[in-house]
Coordinates of C-alpha atoms in Angstrom, one line a residue:
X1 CA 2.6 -29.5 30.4
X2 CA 5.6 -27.1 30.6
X3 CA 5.3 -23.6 29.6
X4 CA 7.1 -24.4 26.5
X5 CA 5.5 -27.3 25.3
X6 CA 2.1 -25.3 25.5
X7 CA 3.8 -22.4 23.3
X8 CA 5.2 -24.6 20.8
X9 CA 1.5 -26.2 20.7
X10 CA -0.1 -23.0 20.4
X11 CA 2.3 -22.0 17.6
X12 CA 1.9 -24.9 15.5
X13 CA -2.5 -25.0 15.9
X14 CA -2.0 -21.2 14.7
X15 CA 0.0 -22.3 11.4
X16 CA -2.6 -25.2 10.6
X17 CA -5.0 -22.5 11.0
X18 CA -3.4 -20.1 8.9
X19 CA -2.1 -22.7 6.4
X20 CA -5.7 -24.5 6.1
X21 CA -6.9 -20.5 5.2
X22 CA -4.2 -20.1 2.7
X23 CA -5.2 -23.4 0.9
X24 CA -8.6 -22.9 1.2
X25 CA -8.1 -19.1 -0.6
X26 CA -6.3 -20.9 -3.5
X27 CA -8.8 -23.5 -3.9
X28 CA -11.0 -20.9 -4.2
X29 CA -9.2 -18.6 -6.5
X30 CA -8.1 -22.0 -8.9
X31 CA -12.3 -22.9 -8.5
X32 CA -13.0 -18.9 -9.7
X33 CA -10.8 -18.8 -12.3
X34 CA -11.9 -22.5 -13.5
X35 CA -15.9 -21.1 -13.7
X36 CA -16.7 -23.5 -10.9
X37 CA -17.7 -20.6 -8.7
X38 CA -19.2 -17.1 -8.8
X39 CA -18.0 -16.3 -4.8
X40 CA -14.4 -15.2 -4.5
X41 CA -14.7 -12.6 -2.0
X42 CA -11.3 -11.1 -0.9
X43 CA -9.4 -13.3 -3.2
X44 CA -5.8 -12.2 -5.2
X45 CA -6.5 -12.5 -8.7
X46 CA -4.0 -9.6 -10.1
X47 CA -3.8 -9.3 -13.7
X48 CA -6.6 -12.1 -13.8
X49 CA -7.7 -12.9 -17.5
X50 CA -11.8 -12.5 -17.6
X51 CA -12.5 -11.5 -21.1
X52 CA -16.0 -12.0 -22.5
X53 CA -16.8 -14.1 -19.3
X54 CA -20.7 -14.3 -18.0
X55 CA -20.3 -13.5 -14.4
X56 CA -23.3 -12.0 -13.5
X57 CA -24.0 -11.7 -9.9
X58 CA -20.6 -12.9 -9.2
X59 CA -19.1 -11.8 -5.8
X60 CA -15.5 -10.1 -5.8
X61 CA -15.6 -8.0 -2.7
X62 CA -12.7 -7.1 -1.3
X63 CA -10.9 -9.0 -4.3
X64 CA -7.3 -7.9 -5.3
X65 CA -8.1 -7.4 -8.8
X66 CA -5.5 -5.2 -10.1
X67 CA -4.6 -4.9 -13.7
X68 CA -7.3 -7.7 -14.3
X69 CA -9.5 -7.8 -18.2
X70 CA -13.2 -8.6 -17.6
X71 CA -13.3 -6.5 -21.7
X72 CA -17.0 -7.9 -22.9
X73 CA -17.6 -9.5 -19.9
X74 CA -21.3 -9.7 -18.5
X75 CA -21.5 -8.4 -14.7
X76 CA -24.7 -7.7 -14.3
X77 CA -25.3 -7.6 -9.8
X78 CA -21.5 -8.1 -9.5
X79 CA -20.2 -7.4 -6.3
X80 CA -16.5 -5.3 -6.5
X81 CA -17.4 -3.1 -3.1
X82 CA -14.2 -2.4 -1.1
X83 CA -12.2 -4.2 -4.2
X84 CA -8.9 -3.0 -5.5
X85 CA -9.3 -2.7 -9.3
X86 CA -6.3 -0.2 -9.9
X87 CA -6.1 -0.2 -13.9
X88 CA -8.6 -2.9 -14.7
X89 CA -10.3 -3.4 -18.0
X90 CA -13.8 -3.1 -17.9
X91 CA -14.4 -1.7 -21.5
X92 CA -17.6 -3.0 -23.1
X93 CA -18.9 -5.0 -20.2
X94 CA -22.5 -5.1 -18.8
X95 CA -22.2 -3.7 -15.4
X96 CA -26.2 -3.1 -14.5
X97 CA -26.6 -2.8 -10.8
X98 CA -23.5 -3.8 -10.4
X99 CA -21.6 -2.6 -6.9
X100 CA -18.2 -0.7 -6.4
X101 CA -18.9 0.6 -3.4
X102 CA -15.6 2.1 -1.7
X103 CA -13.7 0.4 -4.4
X104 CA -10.0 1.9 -5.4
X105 CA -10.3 2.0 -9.1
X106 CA -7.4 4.4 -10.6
X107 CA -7.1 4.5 -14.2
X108 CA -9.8 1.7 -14.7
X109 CA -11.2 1.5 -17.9
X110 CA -15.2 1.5 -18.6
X111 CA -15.2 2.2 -21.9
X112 CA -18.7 2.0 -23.5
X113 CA -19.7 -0.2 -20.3
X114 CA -23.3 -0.4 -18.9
X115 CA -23.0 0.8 -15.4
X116 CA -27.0 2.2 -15.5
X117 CA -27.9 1.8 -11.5
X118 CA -24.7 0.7 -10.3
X119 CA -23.5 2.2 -7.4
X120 CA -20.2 3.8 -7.4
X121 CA -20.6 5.8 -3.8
X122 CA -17.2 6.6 -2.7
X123 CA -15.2 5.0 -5.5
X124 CA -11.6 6.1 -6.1
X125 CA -11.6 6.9 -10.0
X126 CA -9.2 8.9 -10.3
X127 CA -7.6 9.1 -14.0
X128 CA -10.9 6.5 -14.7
X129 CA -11.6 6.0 -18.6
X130 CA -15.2 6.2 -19.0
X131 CA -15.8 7.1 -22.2
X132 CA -19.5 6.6 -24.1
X133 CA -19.8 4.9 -21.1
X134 CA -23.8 4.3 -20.0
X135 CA -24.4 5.6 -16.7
X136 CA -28.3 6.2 -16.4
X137 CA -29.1 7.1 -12.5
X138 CA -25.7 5.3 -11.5
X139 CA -24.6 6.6 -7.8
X140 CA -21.4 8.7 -7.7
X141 CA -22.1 10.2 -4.3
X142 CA -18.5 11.3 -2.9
X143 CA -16.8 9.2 -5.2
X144 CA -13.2 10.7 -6.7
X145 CA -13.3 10.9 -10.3
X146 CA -10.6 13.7 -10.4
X147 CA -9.0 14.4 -14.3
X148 CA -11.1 11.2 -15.2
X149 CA -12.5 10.8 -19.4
X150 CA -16.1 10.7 -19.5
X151 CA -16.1 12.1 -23.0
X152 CA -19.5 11.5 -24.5
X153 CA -20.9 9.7 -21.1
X154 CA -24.8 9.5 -20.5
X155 CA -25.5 10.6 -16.8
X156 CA -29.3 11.2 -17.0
X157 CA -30.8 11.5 -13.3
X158 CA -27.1 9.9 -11.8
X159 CA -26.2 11.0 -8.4
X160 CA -22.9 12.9 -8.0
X161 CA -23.7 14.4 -4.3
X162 CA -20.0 15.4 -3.0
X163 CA -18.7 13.9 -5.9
X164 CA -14.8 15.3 -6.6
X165 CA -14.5 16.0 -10.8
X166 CA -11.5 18.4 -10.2
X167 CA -10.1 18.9 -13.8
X168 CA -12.7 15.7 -15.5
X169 CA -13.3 15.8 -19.0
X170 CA -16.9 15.8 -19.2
X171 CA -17.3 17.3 -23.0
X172 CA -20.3 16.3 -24.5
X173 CA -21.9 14.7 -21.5
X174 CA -25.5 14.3 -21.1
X175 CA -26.5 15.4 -17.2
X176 CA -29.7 15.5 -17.9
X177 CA -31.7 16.1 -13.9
X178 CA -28.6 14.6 -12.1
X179 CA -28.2 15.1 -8.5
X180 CA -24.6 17.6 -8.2
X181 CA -25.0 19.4 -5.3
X182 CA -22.1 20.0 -3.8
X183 CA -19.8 18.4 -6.5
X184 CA -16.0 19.8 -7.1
X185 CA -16.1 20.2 -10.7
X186 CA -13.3 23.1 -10.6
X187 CA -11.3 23.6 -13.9
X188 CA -13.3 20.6 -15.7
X189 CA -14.3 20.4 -19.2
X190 CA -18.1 20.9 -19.8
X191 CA -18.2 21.9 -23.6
X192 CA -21.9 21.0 -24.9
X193 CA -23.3 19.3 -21.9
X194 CA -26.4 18.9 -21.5
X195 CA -27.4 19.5 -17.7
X196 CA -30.7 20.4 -18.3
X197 CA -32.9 20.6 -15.1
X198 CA -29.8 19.2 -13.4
X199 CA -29.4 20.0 -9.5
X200 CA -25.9 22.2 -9.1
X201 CA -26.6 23.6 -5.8
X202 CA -22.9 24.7 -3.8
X203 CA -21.4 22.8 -6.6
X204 CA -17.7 24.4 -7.5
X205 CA -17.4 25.0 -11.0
X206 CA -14.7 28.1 -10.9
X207 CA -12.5 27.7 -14.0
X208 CA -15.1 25.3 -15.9
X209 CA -15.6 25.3 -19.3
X210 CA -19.1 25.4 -20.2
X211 CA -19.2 26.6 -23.6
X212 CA -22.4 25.9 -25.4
X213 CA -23.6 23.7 -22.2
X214 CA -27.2 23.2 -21.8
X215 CA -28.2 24.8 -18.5
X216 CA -32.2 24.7 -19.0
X217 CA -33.8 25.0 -16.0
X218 CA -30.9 23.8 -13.6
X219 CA -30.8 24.7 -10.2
X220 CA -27.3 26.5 -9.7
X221 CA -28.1 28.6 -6.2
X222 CA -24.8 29.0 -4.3
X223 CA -22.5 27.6 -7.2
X224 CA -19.4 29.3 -7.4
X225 CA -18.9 29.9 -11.3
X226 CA -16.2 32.3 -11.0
X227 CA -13.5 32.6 -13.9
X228 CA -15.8 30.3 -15.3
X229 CA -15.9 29.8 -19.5
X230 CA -20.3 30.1 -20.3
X231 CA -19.5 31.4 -23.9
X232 CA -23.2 30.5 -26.0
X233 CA -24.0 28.6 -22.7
X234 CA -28.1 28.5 -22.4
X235 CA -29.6 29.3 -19.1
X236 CA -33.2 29.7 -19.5
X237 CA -35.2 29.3 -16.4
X238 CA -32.0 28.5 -14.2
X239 CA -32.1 29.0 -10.6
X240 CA -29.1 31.9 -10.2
X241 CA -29.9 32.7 -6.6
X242 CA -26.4 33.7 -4.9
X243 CA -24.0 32.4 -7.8
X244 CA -20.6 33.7 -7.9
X245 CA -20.2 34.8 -11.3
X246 CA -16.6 36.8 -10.7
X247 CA -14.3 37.1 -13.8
X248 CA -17.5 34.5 -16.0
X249 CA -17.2 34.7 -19.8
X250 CA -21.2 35.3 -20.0
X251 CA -23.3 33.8 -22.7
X252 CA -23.4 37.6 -24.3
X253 CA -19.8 37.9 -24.2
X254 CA -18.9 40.1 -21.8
X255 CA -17.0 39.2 -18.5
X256 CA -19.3 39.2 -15.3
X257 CA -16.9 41.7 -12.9

């Protein structure tokens, strides 16, 4: 067989292959959308319309899912690690144990959602919208939730280890023993959280406004609270060892020097 011959050969078994893949993706996609499946890993379903679907345990990883409405959906044990949700709806869903591991989620929406142990470790959620959301011991660990809304959120005994909330609204959270150590929450807005017992160790809260937050027994030693707001802020039995109070509005009133 000439040289070729044997190229074009090799050429056209590559395009069946890639063809047959192609096909089979759509299949798959058509199958999703249709209900006939729960497993559509890595498939392109942008803008995909999901509302008030049950698709517990379904499988998504990887999925290009931008722009898509799951609004109401169930998701209970869905799969979204390494997906790209970029502006999703999620609002109202039931996202229990639910995965977005490594998932790029800018400017999704979880409004009032259930995410209670789902695990969120290394999410991009930036700009997220997570109002009222439900987020009882849900992993955050180095995830990016920079200038994101989670107004009114429960975070009771969640895990924000390395977490980045640069500039997060966070007023009226409940933090109640979460895991920050070592979270960036520089310049964000903690008015009347509750963090009581919560674990701040090295966390960054310079520029933070804490006004009337609920401090109770948290463990701050080595936080840097500098030029921080801690007007009527309670900290009764919290760990202070080594803070950096420099240029603090104090609970009394006066500015820590």
């Amino acid at each position: 067989m000439s040289s070729s011959r044997f190229l074009g050969c090799a050429l056209a078994a590559v395009l069946v292959v890639v063809l047959g893949s192609t096909l089979s993706r759509a299949d798959g996609e058509a199958d999703f959308l249709a209900g006939k499946t729960k497993s559509c890993a890595a498939c392109a379903l942008e803008k995909a319309q999901l509302k008030r679907r049950d698709l517990a345990g379904v499988d998504l990883a990887g999925a290009k899912l931008m722009r898509a409405v799951f609004h109401r959906s169930r998701l209970i044990g869905a799969n979204f690690a390494g997906a790209d949700l970029a502006g999703a709806n999620l609002n109202k869903t039931d996202l229990k144990n639910a995965s977005f591991a490594n998932a790029n989620v800018p400017s999704g929406m979880f409004y009032e959602s259930d995410l209670s142990v789902a695990n969120l470790a290394g999410a991009n959620l930036v700009e997220a919208k997570m109002g009222k959301a439900r987020l009882v011991r849900t992993i955050f660990d180095n995830a990016k939730l920079t200038e994101a809304i989670l107004t009114g959120a429960r975070l009771d005994d969640a895990s924000l280890k390395g977490a980045e909330l640069q500039r997060a609204n966070l007023i009226g959270v409940t933090l109640r023993r979460a895991n920050m150590e070592g979270a960036n929450l520089e310049d964000s807005g903690l008015i009347d959280a509750v963090m009581r017992e919560a674990n701040l160790k090295g966390a960054n809260l310079s520029g933070a406004d804490l006004f009337g937050a609920d401090l109770t027994g948290a463990d701050l030693t080595g936080a840097d609270l500098s030029e921080s707001r801690l007007s009527r802020a309670i900290l009764t039995d919290a760990k202070l060892d080594g803070v950096n109070f420099k240029g603090a509005l104090m609970p009394d009133g006066t500015t820590h020097e």
